[in-house]
Amino acid sequence: MIGGLATIIVSLLCGINPKNELKYRKWLSKFLIKMIAKEIIIEGNIDKEANLFIGNHTHNLDIALMETVIPEKLIWIAKKELGETPIIKYMLTKTDMILVDRSNKRSVITMLKEVKKRINKGLKIIVFPEGTRNKENPKKMKEWKSGPKALAEKLNLKVQPFVIINLPFAFKQNPFRVDKQKIKVIFLDSFYPTDNNWYERTKEKMQEILNKEYNSINE
């Protein structure tokens, strides 16, 4: 409830004073993550030259986590359904975010144009290739959508994958009960796409990391 109220207030502030939207977003993200994390562990280095971050999607608060971990302004690519909530749409339209209609094939073309505009401004793009999280088993990634692959290849973006560990397990069946967790973000080496199989290899490598991390937690 407190987090929801804070989100509404920050959304309004972003619209009223868009010049300070980065400060508002980072404050909100840190506030939300403090509610669920007793510690954030970061492995690997964030490449300052990377302009496309791709990662596994485990919970709605993945966004707040990455906003907390990466200090720069991030441009999120999200499904257009998020814009159906008026207050969220209001914030998204004021913060350079990109909404994609997955039912419309032409949306990929629009996405490429919008991403190029942001990249030319020196901004960083971040996306969850799964499109939606695996609510039944957050330890296993769903199939990846083709959009991020096309994005990286068409615009020759420098890709940095990341893996989120343990965040969804802060939430129990009772929606008002939170069990704070040690949350880990692992950054893999960045790269430019050089062959047709890079996307599948990246997914496999990330899943291997997920398996290894959760196996070590359960031991």
CSV table of C-alpha atoms in Angstrom, one decimal:
chain,number,residue,atom,x,y,z
A,1,MET,CA,0.0,0.0,0.0
A,2,ILE,CA,2.8,2.4,0.9
A,3,GLY,CA,4.7,1.5,-2.2
A,4,GLY,CA,1.7,2.0,-4.4
A,5,LEU,CA,1.1,5.5,-2.9
A,6,ALA,CA,4.7,6.4,-3.4
A,7,THR,CA,4.5,5.3,-7.0
A,8,ILE,CA,1.4,7.5,-7.6
A,9,ILE,CA,3.1,10.5,-6.0
A,10,VAL,CA,6.3,10.1,-8.0
A,11,SER,CA,4.3,9.5,-11.3
A,12,LEU,CA,2.6,12.9,-10.7
A,13,LEU,CA,5.9,14.6,-9.9
A,14,CYS,CA,7.5,13.2,-13.1
A,15,GLY,CA,4.6,14.8,-15.1
A,16,ILE,CA,4.6,18.1,-13.3
A,17,ASN,CA,8.4,18.5,-13.2
A,18,PRO,CA,9.9,16.3,-15.9
A,19,LYS,CA,13.3,18.0,-15.6
A,20,ASN,CA,13.8,16.2,-12.3
A,21,GLU,CA,12.2,12.9,-13.3
A,22,LEU,CA,15.4,11.0,-13.0
A,23,LYS,CA,15.9,12.1,-9.4
A,24,TYR,CA,12.3,11.1,-8.6
A,25,ARG,CA,12.6,7.7,-10.3
A,26,LYS,CA,15.8,6.8,-8.5
A,27,TRP,CA,14.4,7.9,-5.1
A,28,LEU,CA,11.3,5.8,-5.6
A,29,SER,CA,13.3,2.8,-6.8
A,30,LYS,CA,15.6,2.9,-3.8
A,31,PHE,CA,12.6,3.3,-1.4
A,32,LEU,CA,10.8,0.2,-2.9
A,33,ILE,CA,13.9,-2.0,-2.9
A,34,LYS,CA,14.7,-1.1,0.7
A,35,MET,CA,11.3,-2.6,1.6
A,36,ILE,CA,12.3,-6.1,0.2
A,37,ALA,CA,16.1,-6.3,0.3
A,38,LYS,CA,18.3,-6.8,3.3
A,39,GLU,CA,21.3,-6.6,1.0
A,40,ILE,CA,22.0,-6.1,-2.7
A,41,ILE,CA,25.0,-8.0,-4.1
A,42,ILE,CA,26.4,-7.0,-7.4
A,43,GLU,CA,28.8,-9.3,-9.4
A,44,GLY,CA,30.6,-8.2,-12.5
A,45,ASN,CA,31.1,-4.7,-13.8
A,46,ILE,CA,28.6,-2.4,-15.5
A,47,ASP,CA,30.0,-1.4,-18.9
A,48,LYS,CA,29.5,2.4,-19.2
A,49,GLU,CA,29.7,2.0,-23.0
A,50,ALA,CA,26.9,-0.6,-23.2
A,51,ASN,CA,23.7,0.8,-24.5
A,52,LEU,CA,21.4,-2.2,-24.4
A,53,PHE,CA,20.9,-4.2,-21.2
A,54,ILE,CA,18.9,-7.4,-21.4
A,55,GLY,CA,17.9,-9.5,-18.3
A,56,ASN,CA,15.6,-12.1,-16.9
A,57,HIS,CA,12.2,-10.9,-15.6
A,58,THR,CA,11.3,-12.2,-12.1
A,59,HIS,CA,8.9,-9.6,-10.6
A,60,ASN,CA,7.4,-6.2,-11.2
A,61,LEU,CA,10.1,-4.7,-8.9
A,62,ASP,CA,12.8,-5.9,-11.3
A,63,ILE,CA,12.5,-2.4,-12.7
A,64,ALA,CA,13.1,-0.7,-9.4
A,65,LEU,CA,16.0,-3.0,-8.7
A,66,MET,CA,17.8,-2.1,-11.9
A,67,GLU,CA,17.0,1.6,-11.5
A,68,THR,CA,18.7,1.3,-8.1
A,69,VAL,CA,21.8,-0.6,-9.4
A,70,ILE,CA,22.4,1.4,-12.6
A,71,PRO,CA,22.9,5.2,-11.9
A,72,GLU,CA,22.3,6.5,-15.4
A,73,LYS,CA,18.9,7.2,-16.9
A,74,LEU,CA,17.4,4.0,-18.3
A,75,ILE,CA,14.9,3.8,-21.1
A,76,TRP,CA,12.5,0.9,-20.6
A,77,ILE,CA,10.8,-1.0,-23.5
A,78,ALA,CA,7.5,-2.2,-22.1
A,79,LYS,CA,4.3,-3.8,-23.4
A,80,LYS,CA,1.6,-1.2,-24.4
A,81,GLU,CA,-0.8,-2.7,-21.8
A,82,LEU,CA,1.1,-0.9,-19.1
A,83,GLY,CA,-0.1,2.3,-20.6
A,84,GLU,CA,-3.7,1.4,-20.0
A,85,THR,CA,-3.3,2.4,-16.4
A,86,PRO,CA,-3.8,6.2,-16.5
A,87,ILE,CA,-1.3,7.1,-13.8
A,88,ILE,CA,1.4,4.8,-15.3
A,89,LYS,CA,0.8,6.1,-18.8
A,90,TYR,CA,1.1,9.6,-17.5
A,91,MET,CA,4.6,8.8,-16.1
A,92,LEU,CA,5.7,6.8,-19.1
A,93,THR,CA,4.9,9.5,-21.6
A,94,LYS,CA,6.9,12.1,-19.5
A,95,THR,CA,10.0,9.9,-19.1
A,96,ASP,CA,11.0,8.9,-22.7
A,97,MET,CA,9.8,5.3,-22.1
A,98,ILE,CA,8.9,3.2,-25.1
A,99,LEU,CA,5.6,1.2,-25.3
A,100,VAL,CA,5.3,-1.7,-27.8
A,101,ASP,CA,2.2,-3.2,-29.2
A,102,ARG,CA,3.1,-6.9,-29.5
A,103,SER,CA,0.0,-7.7,-31.6
A,104,ASN,CA,1.1,-5.3,-34.3
A,105,LYS,CA,4.0,-6.4,-36.5
A,106,ARG,CA,4.7,-2.8,-37.5
A,107,SER,CA,5.4,-2.0,-33.8
A,108,VAL,CA,9.0,-3.4,-34.3
A,109,ILE,CA,9.7,-0.7,-36.9
A,110,THR,CA,8.3,2.0,-34.6
A,111,MET,CA,10.4,0.6,-31.7
A,112,LEU,CA,13.6,0.7,-33.8
A,113,LYS,CA,12.9,4.4,-34.7
A,114,GLU,CA,12.2,5.3,-31.1
A,115,VAL,CA,15.2,3.5,-29.7
A,116,LYS,CA,17.5,5.1,-32.3
A,117,LYS,CA,16.3,8.5,-31.1
A,118,ARG,CA,17.1,7.7,-27.5
A,119,ILE,CA,20.5,6.2,-28.4
A,120,ASN,CA,21.4,9.3,-30.3
A,121,LYS,CA,20.8,11.3,-27.1
A,122,GLY,CA,23.3,9.0,-25.3
A,123,LEU,CA,20.6,7.1,-23.3
A,124,LYS,CA,20.7,3.5,-22.3
A,125,ILE,CA,18.0,1.0,-23.3
A,126,ILE,CA,16.9,-1.9,-21.0
A,127,VAL,CA,14.5,-4.7,-21.8
A,128,PHE,CA,13.3,-8.1,-20.6
A,129,PRO,CA,13.4,-10.4,-23.7
A,130,GLU,CA,10.9,-12.8,-22.1
A,131,GLY,CA,8.3,-10.0,-22.4
A,132,THR,CA,6.5,-11.3,-19.3
A,133,ARG,CA,7.7,-12.9,-16.1
A,134,ASN,CA,7.4,-16.6,-15.2
A,135,LYS,CA,5.1,-16.4,-12.2
A,136,GLU,CA,5.0,-20.2,-11.7
A,137,ASN,CA,8.8,-20.6,-11.7
A,138,PRO,CA,10.9,-17.5,-11.6
A,139,LYS,CA,14.0,-19.7,-11.6
A,140,LYS,CA,13.4,-20.6,-15.2
A,141,MET,CA,13.2,-18.1,-18.1
A,142,LYS,CA,10.4,-18.2,-20.6
A,143,GLU,CA,11.0,-18.1,-24.3
A,144,TRP,CA,12.6,-14.8,-25.6
A,145,LYS,CA,10.8,-12.5,-28.0
A,146,SER,CA,12.6,-11.6,-31.2
A,147,GLY,CA,12.4,-7.8,-30.7
A,148,PRO,CA,15.5,-7.3,-28.6
A,149,LYS,CA,17.6,-9.4,-31.1
A,150,ALA,CA,16.5,-7.3,-34.0
A,151,LEU,CA,17.1,-4.2,-32.0
A,152,ALA,CA,20.7,-5.1,-31.2
A,153,GLU,CA,21.5,-6.2,-34.7
A,154,LYS,CA,19.8,-3.5,-36.7
A,155,LEU,CA,21.3,-0.6,-34.6
A,156,ASN,CA,24.6,-2.4,-33.8
A,157,LEU,CA,24.1,-1.9,-30.0
A,158,LYS,CA,26.6,-3.0,-27.4
A,159,VAL,CA,24.7,-5.6,-25.3
A,160,GLN,CA,25.3,-6.3,-21.6
A,161,PRO,CA,23.2,-9.2,-20.1
A,162,PHE,CA,22.3,-9.3,-16.5
A,163,VAL,CA,20.8,-11.9,-14.2
A,164,ILE,CA,18.5,-11.2,-11.2
A,165,ILE,CA,18.6,-13.7,-8.3
A,166,ASN,CA,16.2,-14.1,-5.4
A,167,LEU,CA,14.0,-11.0,-5.7
A,168,PRO,CA,10.6,-12.7,-6.1
A,169,PHE,CA,11.2,-14.8,-3.0
A,170,ALA,CA,10.8,-11.7,-0.8
A,171,PHE,CA,7.1,-12.1,-1.4
A,172,LYS,CA,4.9,-14.7,0.3
A,173,GLN,CA,1.4,-15.8,-0.6
A,174,ASN,CA,0.1,-13.2,1.7
A,175,PRO,CA,0.5,-10.0,-0.4
A,176,PHE,CA,1.2,-7.9,2.8
A,177,ARG,CA,4.0,-10.2,4.0
A,178,VAL,CA,7.5,-9.5,3.0
A,179,ASP,CA,10.5,-11.6,3.9
A,180,LYS,CA,13.6,-9.5,3.1
A,181,GLN,CA,16.1,-11.3,0.9
A,182,LYS,CA,19.7,-11.0,-0.2
A,183,ILE,CA,19.2,-10.0,-3.8
A,184,LYS,CA,21.9,-10.5,-6.4
A,185,VAL,CA,22.5,-8.9,-9.8
A,186,ILE,CA,25.1,-10.5,-12.0
A,187,PHE,CA,26.4,-8.6,-14.9
A,188,LEU,CA,27.9,-10.6,-17.8
A,189,ASP,CA,30.5,-9.4,-20.2
A,190,SER,CA,29.2,-6.9,-22.8
A,191,PHE,CA,29.6,-7.5,-26.5
A,192,TYR,CA,28.5,-6.5,-30.0
A,193,PRO,CA,26.3,-9.1,-31.8
A,194,THR,CA,28.6,-10.9,-34.3
A,195,ASP,CA,26.6,-14.0,-35.5
A,196,ASN,CA,23.1,-15.3,-35.7
A,197,ASN,CA,23.4,-17.5,-32.6
A,198,TRP,CA,24.4,-14.9,-30.0
A,199,TYR,CA,20.8,-14.5,-28.8
A,200,GLU,CA,20.3,-18.2,-28.0
A,201,ARG,CA,23.8,-18.5,-26.5
A,202,THR,CA,23.1,-15.6,-24.2
A,203,LYS,CA,19.9,-17.1,-23.0
A,204,GLU,CA,21.5,-20.4,-22.4
A,205,LYS,CA,24.4,-18.8,-20.4
A,206,MET,CA,22.0,-16.8,-18.3
A,207,GLN,CA,19.9,-19.9,-17.5
A,208,GLU,CA,23.0,-21.8,-16.5
A,209,ILE,CA,23.8,-18.9,-14.0
A,210,LEU,CA,20.3,-19.1,-12.7
A,211,ASN,CA,20.5,-22.9,-12.1
A,212,LYS,CA,23.9,-22.6,-10.5
A,213,GLU,CA,22.9,-19.7,-8.2
A,214,TYR,CA,19.7,-21.3,-7.0
A,215,ASN,CA,21.3,-24.7,-6.5
A,216,SER,CA,23.9,-23.1,-4.2
A,217,ILE,CA,21.2,-21.3,-2.3
A,218,ASN,CA,19.3,-24.6,-1.7
A,219,GLU,CA,22.4,-26.6,-0.6
